[in-house]
Coordinates of C-alpha atoms and ligand atoms in Angstrom, one line a residue:
X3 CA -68.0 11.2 -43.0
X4 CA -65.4 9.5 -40.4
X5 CA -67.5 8.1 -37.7
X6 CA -66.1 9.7 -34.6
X7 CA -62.7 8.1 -33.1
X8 CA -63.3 6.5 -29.6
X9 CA -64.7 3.2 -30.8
X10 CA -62.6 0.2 -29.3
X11 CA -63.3 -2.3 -31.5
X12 CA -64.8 -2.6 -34.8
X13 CA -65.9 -5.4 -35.8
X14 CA -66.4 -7.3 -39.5
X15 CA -68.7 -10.3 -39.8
X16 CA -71.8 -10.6 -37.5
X17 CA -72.1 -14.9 -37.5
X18 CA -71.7 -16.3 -34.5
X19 CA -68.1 -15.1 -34.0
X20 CA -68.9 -11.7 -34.3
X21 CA -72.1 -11.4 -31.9
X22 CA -70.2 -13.5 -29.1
X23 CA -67.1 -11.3 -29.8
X24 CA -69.3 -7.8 -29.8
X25 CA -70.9 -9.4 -26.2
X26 CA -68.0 -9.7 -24.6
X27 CA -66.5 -6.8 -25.4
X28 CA -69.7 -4.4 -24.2
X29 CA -69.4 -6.7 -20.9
X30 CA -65.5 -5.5 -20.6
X31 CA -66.7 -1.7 -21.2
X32 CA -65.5 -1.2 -24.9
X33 CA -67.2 1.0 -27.0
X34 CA -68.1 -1.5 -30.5
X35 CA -69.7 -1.3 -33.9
X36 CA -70.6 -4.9 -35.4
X37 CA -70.3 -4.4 -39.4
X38 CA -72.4 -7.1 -41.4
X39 CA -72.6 -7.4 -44.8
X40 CA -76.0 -9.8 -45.3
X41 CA -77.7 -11.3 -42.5
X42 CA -76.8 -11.0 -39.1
X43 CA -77.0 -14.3 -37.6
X44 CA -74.0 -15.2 -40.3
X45 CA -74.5 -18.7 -42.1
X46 CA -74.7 -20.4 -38.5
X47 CA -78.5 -18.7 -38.2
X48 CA -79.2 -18.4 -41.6
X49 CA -78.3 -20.7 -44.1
X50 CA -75.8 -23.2 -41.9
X51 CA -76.1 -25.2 -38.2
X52 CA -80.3 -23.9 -37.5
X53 CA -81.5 -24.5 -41.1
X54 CA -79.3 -28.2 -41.1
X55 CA -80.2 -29.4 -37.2
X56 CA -84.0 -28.2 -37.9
X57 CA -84.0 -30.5 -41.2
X58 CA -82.3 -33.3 -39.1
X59 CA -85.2 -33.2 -36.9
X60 CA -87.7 -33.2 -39.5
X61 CA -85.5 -36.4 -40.6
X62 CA -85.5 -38.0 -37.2
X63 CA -89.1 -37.8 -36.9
X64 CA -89.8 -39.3 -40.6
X65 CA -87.3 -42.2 -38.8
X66 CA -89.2 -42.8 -35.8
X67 CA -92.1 -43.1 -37.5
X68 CA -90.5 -45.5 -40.0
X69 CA -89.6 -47.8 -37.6
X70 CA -92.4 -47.6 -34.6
X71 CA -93.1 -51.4 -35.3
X72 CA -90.0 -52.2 -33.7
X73 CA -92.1 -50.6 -30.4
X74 CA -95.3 -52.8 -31.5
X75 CA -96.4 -49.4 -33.1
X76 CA -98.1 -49.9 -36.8
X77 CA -97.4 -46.7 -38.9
X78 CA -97.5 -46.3 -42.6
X79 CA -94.8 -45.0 -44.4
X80 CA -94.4 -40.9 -43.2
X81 CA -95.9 -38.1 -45.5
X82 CA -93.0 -36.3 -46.4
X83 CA -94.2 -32.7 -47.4
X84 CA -90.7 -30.5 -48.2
X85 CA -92.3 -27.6 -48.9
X86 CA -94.0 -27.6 -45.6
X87 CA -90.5 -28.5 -43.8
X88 CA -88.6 -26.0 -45.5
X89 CA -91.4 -23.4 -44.5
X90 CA -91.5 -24.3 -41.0
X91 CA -87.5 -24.5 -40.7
X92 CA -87.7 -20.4 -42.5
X93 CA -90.4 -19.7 -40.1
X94 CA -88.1 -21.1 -37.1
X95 CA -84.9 -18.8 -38.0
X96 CA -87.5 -16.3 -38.2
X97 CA -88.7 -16.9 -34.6
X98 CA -85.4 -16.7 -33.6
X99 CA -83.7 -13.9 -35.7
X100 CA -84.7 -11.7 -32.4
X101 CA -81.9 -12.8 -30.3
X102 CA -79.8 -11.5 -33.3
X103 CA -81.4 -8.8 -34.2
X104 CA -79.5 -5.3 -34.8
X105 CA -82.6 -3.9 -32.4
X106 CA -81.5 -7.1 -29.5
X107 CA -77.7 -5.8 -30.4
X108 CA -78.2 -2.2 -30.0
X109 CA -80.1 -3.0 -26.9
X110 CA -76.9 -4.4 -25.5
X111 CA -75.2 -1.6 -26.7
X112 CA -73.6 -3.0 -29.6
X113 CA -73.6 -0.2 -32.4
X114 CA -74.5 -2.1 -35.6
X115 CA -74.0 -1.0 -39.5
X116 CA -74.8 -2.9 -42.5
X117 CA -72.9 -3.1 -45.1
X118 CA -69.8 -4.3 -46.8
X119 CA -66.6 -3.9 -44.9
X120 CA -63.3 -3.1 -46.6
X121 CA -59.8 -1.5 -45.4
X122 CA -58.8 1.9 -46.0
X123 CA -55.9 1.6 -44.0
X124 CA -54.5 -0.3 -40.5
X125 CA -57.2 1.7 -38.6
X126 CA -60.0 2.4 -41.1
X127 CA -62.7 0.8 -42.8
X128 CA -65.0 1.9 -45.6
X129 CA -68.5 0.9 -45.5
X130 CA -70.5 1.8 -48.0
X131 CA -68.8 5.2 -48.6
X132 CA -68.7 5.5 -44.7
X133 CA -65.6 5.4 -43.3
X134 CA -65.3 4.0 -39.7
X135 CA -61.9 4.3 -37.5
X136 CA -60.8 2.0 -34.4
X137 CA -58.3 1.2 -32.0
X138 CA -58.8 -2.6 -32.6
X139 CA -60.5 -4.8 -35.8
X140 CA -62.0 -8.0 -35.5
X141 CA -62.5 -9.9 -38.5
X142 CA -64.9 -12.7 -38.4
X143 CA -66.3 -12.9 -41.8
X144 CA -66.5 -16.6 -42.0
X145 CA -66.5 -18.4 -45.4
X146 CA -68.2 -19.3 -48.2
X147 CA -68.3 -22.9 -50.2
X148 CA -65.8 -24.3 -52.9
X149 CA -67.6 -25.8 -55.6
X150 CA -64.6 -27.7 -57.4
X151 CA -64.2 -27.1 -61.4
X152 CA -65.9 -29.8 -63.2
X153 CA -66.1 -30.5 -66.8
X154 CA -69.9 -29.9 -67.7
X155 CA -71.0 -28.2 -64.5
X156 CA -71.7 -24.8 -66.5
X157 CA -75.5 -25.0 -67.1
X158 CA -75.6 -27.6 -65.3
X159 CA -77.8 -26.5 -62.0
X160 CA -76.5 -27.7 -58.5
X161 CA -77.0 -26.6 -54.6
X162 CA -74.7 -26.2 -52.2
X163 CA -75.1 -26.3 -48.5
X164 CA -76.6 -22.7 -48.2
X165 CA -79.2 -23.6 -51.0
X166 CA -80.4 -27.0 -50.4
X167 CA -83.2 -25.6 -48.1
X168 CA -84.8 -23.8 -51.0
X169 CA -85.8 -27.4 -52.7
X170 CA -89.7 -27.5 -52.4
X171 CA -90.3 -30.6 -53.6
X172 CA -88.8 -34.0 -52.1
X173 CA -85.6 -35.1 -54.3
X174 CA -86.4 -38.1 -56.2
X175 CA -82.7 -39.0 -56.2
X176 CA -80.1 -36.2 -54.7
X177 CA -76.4 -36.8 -55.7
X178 CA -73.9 -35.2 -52.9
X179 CA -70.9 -34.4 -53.2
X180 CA -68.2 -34.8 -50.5
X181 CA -68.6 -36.9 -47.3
X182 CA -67.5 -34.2 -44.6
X183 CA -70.1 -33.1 -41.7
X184 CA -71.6 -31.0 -44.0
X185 CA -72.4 -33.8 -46.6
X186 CA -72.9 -36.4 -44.6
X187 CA -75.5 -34.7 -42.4
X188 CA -77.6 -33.6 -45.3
X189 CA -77.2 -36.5 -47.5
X190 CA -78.8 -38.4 -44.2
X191 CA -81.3 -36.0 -43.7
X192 CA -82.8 -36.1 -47.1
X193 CA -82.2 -40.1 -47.1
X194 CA -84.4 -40.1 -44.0
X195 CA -87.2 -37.6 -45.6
X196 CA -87.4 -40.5 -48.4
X197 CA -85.1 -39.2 -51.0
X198 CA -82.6 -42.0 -52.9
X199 CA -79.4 -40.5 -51.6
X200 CA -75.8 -41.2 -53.4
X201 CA -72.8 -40.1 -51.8
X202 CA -69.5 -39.2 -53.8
X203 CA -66.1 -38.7 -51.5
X204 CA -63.1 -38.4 -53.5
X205 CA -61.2 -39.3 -50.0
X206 CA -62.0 -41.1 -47.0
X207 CA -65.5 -39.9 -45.1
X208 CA -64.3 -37.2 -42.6
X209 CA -61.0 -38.2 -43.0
X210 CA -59.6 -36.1 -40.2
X211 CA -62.1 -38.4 -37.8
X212 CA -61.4 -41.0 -35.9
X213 CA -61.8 -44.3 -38.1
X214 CA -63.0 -46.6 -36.2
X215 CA -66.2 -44.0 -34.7
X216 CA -66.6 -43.1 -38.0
X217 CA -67.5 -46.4 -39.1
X218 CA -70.2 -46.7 -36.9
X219 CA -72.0 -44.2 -38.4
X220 CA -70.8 -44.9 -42.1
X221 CA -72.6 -48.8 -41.5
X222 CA -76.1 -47.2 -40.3
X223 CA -76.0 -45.0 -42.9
X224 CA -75.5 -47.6 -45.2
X225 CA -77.9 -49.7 -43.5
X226 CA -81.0 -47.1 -44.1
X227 CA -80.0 -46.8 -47.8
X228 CA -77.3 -44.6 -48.3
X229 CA -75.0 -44.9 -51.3
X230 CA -71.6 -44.0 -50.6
X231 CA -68.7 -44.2 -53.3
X232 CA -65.4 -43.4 -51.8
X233 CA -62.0 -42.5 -53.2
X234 CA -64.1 -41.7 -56.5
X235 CA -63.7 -39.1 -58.6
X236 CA -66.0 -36.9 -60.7
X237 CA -65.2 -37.2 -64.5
X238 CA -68.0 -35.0 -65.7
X239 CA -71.5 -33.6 -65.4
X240 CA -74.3 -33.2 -67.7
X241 CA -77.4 -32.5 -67.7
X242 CA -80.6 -30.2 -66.0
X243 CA -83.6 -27.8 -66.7
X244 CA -85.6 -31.0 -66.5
X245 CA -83.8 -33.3 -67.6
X246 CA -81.5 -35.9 -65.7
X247 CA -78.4 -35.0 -64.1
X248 CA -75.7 -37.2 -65.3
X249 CA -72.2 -37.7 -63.0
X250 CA -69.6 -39.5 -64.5
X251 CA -67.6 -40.9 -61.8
X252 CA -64.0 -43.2 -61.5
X253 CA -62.4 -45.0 -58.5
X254 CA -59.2 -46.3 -59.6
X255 CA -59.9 -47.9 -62.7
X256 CA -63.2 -48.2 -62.6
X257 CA -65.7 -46.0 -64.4
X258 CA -69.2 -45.6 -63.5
X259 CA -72.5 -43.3 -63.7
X260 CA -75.1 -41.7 -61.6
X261 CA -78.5 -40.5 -63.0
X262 CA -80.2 -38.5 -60.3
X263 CA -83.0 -35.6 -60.1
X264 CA -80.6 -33.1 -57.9
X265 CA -76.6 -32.5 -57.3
X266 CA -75.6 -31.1 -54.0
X267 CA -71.8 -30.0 -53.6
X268 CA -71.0 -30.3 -50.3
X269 CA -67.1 -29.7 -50.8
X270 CA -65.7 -27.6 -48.2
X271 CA -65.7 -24.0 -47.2
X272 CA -63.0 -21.7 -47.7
X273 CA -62.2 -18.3 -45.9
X274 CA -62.7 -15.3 -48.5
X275 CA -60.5 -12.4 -47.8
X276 CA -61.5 -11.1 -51.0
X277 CA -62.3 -7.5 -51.5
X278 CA -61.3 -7.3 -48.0
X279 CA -58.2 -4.6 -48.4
X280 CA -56.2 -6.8 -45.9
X281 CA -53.0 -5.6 -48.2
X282 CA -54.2 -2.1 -47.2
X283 CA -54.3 -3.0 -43.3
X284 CA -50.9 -4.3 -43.0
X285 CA -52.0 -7.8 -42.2
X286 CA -49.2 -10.0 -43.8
X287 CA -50.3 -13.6 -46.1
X288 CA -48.5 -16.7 -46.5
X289 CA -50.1 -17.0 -49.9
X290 CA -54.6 -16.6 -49.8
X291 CA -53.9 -17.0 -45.9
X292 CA -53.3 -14.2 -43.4
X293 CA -50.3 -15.4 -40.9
X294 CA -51.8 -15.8 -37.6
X295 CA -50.6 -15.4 -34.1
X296 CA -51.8 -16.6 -30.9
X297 CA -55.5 -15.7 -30.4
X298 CA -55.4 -14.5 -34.0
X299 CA -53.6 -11.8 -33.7
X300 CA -52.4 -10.5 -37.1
X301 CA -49.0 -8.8 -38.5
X302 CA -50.8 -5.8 -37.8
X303 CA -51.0 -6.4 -33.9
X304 CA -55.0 -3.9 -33.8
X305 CA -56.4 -6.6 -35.9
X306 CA -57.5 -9.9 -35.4
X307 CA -59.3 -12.9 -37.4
X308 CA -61.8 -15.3 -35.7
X309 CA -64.2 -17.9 -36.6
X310 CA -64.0 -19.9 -39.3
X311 CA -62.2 -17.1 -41.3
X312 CA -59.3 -18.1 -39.1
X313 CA -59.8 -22.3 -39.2
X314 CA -62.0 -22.7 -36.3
X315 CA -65.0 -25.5 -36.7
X316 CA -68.0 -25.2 -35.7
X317 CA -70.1 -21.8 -33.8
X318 CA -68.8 -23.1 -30.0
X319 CA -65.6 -23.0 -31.6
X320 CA -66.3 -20.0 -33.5
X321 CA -67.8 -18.3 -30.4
X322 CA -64.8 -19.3 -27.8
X323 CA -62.1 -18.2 -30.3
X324 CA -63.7 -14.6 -30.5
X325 CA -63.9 -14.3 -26.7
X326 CA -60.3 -15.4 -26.7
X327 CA -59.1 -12.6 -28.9
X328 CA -61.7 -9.6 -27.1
X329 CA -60.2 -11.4 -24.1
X330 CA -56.7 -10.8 -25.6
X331 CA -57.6 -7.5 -26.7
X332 CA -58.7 -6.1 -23.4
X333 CA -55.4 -7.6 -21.2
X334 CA -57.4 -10.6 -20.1
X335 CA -55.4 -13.4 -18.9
X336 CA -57.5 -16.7 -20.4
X337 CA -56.6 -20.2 -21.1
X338 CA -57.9 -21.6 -24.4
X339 CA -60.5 -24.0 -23.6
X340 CA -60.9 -27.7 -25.0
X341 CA -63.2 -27.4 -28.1
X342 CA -64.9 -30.3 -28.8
X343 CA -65.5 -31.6 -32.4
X344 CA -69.4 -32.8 -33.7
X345 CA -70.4 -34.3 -36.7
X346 CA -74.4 -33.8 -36.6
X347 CA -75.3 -37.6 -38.2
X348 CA -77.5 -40.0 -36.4
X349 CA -75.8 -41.3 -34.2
X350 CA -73.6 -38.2 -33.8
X351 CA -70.0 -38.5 -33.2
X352 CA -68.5 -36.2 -30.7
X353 CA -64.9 -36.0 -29.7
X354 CA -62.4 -34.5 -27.4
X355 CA -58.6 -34.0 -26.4
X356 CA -56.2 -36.4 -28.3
X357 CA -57.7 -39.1 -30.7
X358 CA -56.0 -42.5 -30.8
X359 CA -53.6 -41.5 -33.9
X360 CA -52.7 -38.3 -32.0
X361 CA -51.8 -40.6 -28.6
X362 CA -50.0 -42.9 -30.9
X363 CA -47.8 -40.4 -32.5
X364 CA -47.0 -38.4 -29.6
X365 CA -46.7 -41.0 -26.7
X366 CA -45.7 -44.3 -28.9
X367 CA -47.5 -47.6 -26.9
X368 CA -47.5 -45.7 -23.7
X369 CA -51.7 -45.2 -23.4
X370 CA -54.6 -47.2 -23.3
X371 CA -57.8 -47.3 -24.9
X372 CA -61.3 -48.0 -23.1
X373 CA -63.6 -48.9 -25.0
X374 CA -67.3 -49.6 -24.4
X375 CA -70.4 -49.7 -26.9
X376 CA -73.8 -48.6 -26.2
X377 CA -75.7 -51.4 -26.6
X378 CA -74.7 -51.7 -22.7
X379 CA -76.9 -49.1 -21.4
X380 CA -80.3 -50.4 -20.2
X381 CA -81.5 -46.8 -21.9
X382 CA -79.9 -48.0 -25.4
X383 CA -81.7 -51.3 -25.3
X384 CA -85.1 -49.7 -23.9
X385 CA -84.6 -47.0 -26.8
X386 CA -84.0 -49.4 -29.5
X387 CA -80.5 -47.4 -30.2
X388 CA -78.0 -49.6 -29.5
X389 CA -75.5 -47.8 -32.3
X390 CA -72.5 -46.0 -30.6
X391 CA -69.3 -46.7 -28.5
X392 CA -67.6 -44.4 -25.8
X393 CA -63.7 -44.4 -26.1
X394 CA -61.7 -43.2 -24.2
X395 CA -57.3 -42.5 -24.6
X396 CA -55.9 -43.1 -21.3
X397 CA -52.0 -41.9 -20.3
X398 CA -49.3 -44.3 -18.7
X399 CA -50.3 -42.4 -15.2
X400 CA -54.0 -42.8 -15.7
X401 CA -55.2 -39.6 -16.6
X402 CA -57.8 -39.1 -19.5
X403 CA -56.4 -37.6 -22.6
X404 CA -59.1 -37.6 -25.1
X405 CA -62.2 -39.2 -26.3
X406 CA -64.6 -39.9 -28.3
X407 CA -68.4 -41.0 -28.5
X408 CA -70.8 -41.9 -30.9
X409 CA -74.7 -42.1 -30.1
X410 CA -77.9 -40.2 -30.2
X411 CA -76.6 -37.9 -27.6
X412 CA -72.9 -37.8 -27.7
X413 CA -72.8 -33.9 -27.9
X414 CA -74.0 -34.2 -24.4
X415 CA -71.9 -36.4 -22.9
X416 CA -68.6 -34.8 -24.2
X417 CA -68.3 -31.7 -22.1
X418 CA -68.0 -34.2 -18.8
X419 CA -64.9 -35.3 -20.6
X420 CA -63.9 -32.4 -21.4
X421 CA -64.1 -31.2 -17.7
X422 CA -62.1 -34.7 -16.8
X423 CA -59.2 -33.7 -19.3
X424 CA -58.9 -30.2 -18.2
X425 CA -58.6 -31.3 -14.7
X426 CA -56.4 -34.4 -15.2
X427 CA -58.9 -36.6 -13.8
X428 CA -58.5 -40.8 -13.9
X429 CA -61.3 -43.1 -14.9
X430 CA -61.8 -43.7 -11.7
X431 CA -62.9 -40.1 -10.9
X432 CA -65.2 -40.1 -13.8
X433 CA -66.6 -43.5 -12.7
X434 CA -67.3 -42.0 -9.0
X435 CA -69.8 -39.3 -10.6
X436 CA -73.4 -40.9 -10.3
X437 CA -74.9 -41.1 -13.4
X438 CA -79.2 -41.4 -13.5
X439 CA -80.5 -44.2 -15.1
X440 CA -81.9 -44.9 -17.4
X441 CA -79.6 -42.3 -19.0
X442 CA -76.7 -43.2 -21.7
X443 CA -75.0 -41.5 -19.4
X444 CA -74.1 -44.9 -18.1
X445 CA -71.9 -45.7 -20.5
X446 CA -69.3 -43.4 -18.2
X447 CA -69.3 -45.4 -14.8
X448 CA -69.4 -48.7 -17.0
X449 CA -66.4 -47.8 -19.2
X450 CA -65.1 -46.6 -16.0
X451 CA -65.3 -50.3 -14.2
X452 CA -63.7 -51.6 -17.5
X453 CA -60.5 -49.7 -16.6
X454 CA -60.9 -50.7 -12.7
X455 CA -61.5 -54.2 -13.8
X456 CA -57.7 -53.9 -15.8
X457 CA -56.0 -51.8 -13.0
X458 CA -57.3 -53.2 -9.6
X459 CA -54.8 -50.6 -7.9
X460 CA -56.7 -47.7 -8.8
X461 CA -59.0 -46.9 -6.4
X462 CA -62.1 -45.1 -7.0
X463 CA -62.5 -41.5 -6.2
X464 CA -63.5 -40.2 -2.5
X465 CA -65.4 -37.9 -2.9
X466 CA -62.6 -35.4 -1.0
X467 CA -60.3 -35.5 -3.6
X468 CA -63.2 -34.9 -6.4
X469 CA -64.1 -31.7 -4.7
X470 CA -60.5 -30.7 -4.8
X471 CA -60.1 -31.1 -8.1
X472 CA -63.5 -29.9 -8.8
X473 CA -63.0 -26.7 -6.7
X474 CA -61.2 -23.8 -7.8
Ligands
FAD20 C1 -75.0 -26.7 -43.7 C2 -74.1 -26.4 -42.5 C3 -74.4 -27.0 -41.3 C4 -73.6 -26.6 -40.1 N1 -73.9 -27.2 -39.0 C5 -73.2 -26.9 -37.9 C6 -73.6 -27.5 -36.6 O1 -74.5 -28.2 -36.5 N2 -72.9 -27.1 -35.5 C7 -71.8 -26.3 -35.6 O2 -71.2 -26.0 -34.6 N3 -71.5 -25.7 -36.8 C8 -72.2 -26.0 -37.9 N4 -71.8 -25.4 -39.1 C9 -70.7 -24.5 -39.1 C10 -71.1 -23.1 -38.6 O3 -72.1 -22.6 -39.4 C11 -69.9 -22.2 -38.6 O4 -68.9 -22.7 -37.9 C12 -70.2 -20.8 -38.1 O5 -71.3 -20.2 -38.8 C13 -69.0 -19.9 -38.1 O6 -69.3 -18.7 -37.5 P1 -68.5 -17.3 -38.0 O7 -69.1 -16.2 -37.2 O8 -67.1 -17.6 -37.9 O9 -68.9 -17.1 -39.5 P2 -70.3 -17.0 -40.3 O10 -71.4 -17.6 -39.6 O11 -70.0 -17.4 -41.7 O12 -70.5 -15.4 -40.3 C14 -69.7 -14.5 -41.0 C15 -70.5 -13.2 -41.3 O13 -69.6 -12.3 -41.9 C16 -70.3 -11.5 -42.9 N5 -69.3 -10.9 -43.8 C17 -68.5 -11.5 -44.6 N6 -67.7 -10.6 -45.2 C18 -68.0 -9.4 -44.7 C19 -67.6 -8.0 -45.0 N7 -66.6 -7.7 -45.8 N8 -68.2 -7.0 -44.3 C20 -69.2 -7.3 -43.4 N9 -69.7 -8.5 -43.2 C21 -69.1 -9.5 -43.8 C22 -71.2 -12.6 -43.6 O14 -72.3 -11.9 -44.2 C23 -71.6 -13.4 -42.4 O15 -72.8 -13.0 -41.8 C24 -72.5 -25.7 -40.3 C25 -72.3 -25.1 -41.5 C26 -73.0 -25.4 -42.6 C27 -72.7 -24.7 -43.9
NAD21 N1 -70.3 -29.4 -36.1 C1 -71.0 -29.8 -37.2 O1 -71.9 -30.6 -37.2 C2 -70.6 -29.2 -38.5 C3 -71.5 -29.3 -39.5 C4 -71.1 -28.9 -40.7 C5 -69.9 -28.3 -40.9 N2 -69.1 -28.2 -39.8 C6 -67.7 -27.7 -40.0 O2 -67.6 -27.0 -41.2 C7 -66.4 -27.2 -41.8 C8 -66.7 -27.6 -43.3 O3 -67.2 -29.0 -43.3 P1 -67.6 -29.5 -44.7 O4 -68.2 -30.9 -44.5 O5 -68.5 -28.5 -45.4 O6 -66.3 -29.5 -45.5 P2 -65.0 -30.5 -45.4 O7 -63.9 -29.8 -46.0 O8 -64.8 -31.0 -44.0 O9 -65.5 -31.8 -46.3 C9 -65.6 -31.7 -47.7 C10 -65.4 -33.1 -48.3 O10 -65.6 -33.0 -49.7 C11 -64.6 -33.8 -50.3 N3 -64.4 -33.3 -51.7 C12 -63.9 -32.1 -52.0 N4 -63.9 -32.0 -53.4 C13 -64.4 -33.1 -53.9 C14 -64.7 -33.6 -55.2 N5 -64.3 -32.9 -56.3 N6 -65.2 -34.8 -55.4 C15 -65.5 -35.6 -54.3 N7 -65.3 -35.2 -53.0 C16 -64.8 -34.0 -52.8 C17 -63.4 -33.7 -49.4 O11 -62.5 -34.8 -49.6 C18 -64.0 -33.7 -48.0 O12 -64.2 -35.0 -47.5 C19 -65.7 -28.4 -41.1 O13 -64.7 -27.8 -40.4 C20 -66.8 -28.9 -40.3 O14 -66.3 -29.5 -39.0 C21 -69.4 -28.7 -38.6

């Protein structure tokens, strides 16, 4: 049967992506059905961010209690119970499958249908021998992990990031591979709940980061244990079904070998089109890749790819790029916002606007850098977390262009920056905003007074011309 005609949007994939995009498009009056394939939730609920933040949790506490003698507390060693973290971490997306329910969807008036999409044509879908017709097509079917092709790894039995949280028992020594958020985060996480932890990277760590914040986390990790081989390569893998899993590994000429109890490929994540019938829908490729326009818009100008099927990093990211393109879709003018970038380690690094290597290429020696640690902040030394650094790219007429911050709760701080970029603010603006103490919030006003201390002609903010910029 051809579901009736007069639905504005159909949409494929319901991760984070999809819901926001389905939301937002109910809100502007459009009549939608929200196709999903597995889960709804996507791999953000289900198997991705929830799963990995509630594990670093579990993590953080095992740390506290590790080092409460710092604080004149005496603790033992934690009891690390995985079974019993991995329940309560099923039982918390469980909790919270609700607010993506098809029932809490339906409710909003989001008509949802499970199954797998494919194209029949530019305007049609088949699911499940049911074919759905639309005016528009949103595709935000996320993607799926690359597990590169090693000699040995047949038989050989591995996780990847969507699996790890089925381990019941504590890794006696997990091997990871690849030192992006995903690895890193994990690797820490299970170093933390008292596994040995080795790290493979056949590159830098997140090598699109900035270096020198990266570093900071790269030493703690190191400092609580973490093994970390860089620019290695993996010769070949043996082992399993209860025996020893055996990586041979080689860093320029150097040959080596890891014997651990569990492999974890943590490799990347590639969009899968597959099985899609994009050929079918008119949506031209530049090879696997569909060419995208702005908001992306496809060759076929009714459909549209979001999310992390289109590049996009992280759910806020995921999330803003689909309201973009319902915006887009519905003759909304909107401005693309700043998206800030998190990698979810201990201390987190959170960035925004242009890095120091983007300020460098584009505007040669004509920026600045600020840079304060947060050892500063009375609430760093109080909190025995002294392990971060705000820095911040300044242009030649004192506006903030970017920046970046590492600490325990860098995620929060970014948006103020992001709010100082989008409206050209100076330092000295951001230094005139009162920050409560103890709060590592302080590490703005301070690394504001740094660049007054440098540029004794700019005067701080009255709190007129904050308003104005402030105000709409
Ligand atoms: C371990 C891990 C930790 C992470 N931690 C964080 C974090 O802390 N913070 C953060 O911001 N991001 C994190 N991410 C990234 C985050 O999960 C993704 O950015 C986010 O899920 C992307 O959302 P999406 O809607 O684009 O895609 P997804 O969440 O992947 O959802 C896509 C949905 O489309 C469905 N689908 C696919 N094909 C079809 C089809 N043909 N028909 C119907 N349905 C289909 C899938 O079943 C899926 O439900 C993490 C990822 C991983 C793996
Ligand atoms: N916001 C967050 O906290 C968060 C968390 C997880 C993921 N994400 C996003 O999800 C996306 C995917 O991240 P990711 O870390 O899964 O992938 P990634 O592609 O960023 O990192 C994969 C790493 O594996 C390495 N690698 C690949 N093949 C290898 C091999 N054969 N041997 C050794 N190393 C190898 C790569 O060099 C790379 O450093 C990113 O865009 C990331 O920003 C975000």
């Amino acid at each position: 049967m051809a579901q009736g005609d007069g639905i504005d949007l159909c949409i494929i994939g319901a991760g984070p992506a999809g819901i926001a995009a389905a939301e937002r498009a109910v809100a502007r009056g459009l009549r939608v059905v929200l196709v999903e394939a597995g889960e709804f939730g996507g791999v953000a609920h289900n198997w991705g961010a929830q799963p990995a933040q509630a594990l670093a949790a579990a993590a953080e506490r095992a740390h506290q209690i590790r080092t409460a003698r710092d604080f004149g507390l005496g603790t033992d060693e934690p009891r690390i119970n995985f079974a019993r973290i991995n329940a309560r971490i099923r039982a918390m997306i469980q909790e919270a499958s609700p607010t993506v329910s098809p029932e809490h969807l339906i409710a909003q008036r989001i008509e949802t249908v499970s199954g797998r999409a494919r194209f029949a044509g530019p305007s049609t879908i088949d699911v499940g021998g049911r074919s759905i017709k639309a005016s528009h097509f949103l595709i935000a079917t996320g993607t799926r992990p690359v597990v590169p092709d090693i000699p040995g790894l047949d038989g050989v039995p591995f996780f990847t990031p969507e699996t790890i949280f089925e381990v019941t028992r504590r890794p006696s020594h997990l091997i990871v591979v690849g030192a992006g958020a995903t690895g890193l985060a994990l690797a820490q996480s299970h170093l933390r709940l008292g596994a040995k932890v080795t790290l493979v990277e056949m590159l830098e760590p997140l090598a699109g980061e900035d270096p020198e914040l990266v570093d900071i986390v790269l030493r703690r990790m190191r400092a609580e244990g973490l093994e970390l081989h860089t620019h290695t390569g993996i010769v070949s893998v043996a082992g399993g079904d209860d025996q020893d899993i055996v990586l041979d590994i080689k860093a320029g000429p150097h040959e080596d070998r890891i014997v651990g109890s569990h492999l974890l490929f943590a490799t990347g994540r590639e969009p899968d089109f597959q099985g899609l019938g994009l050929e079918l829908a008119r949506v031209a490729m530049q090879g696997r890749r569909p060419e995208l326009g702005r908001f992306g818009r496809t060759a076929n100008r009714r459909i549209f790819i979001v999310g992390d099927a289109a590049g996009h990093e992280g759910v806020h990211a995921a999330r803003h790029s689909a309201e973009l393109a319902v915006d887009a879709i519905t003759g909304s003018v909107s401005k693309e916002g700043l998206v800030p970038r998190i990698v979810h380690t201990s201390p987190a690094i959170a960035r925004v606007g242009m890095t120091e290597a983007q300020a460098r290429a584009k505007l040669k020696d004509r920026f600045e850098i600020v840079r304060i640690a947060l050892a500063q902040t009375d609430a760093a030394r109080a909190r025995a977390q002294p392990h971060g650094q705000v820095k911040i790219i300044i242009d030649s007429a004192g506006r903030v262009l970017g920046a970046g911050v590492v600490g325990p709760t860098a995620p929060e701080l970014v948006p103020v920056f992001a709010l100082a970029i989008a409206r050209k603010m100076t330092p000295s603006e951001l230094g005139g905003l009162v920050a409560p103490y103890p709060s590592f919030a302080q590490i703005i006003p301070l690394a504001a007074a740094e660049y007054a201390r440098d540029h004794p002609g700019a005067a701080p903010a009255g709190w007129r011309r904050l308003l104005k910029r402030l105000l709409p």
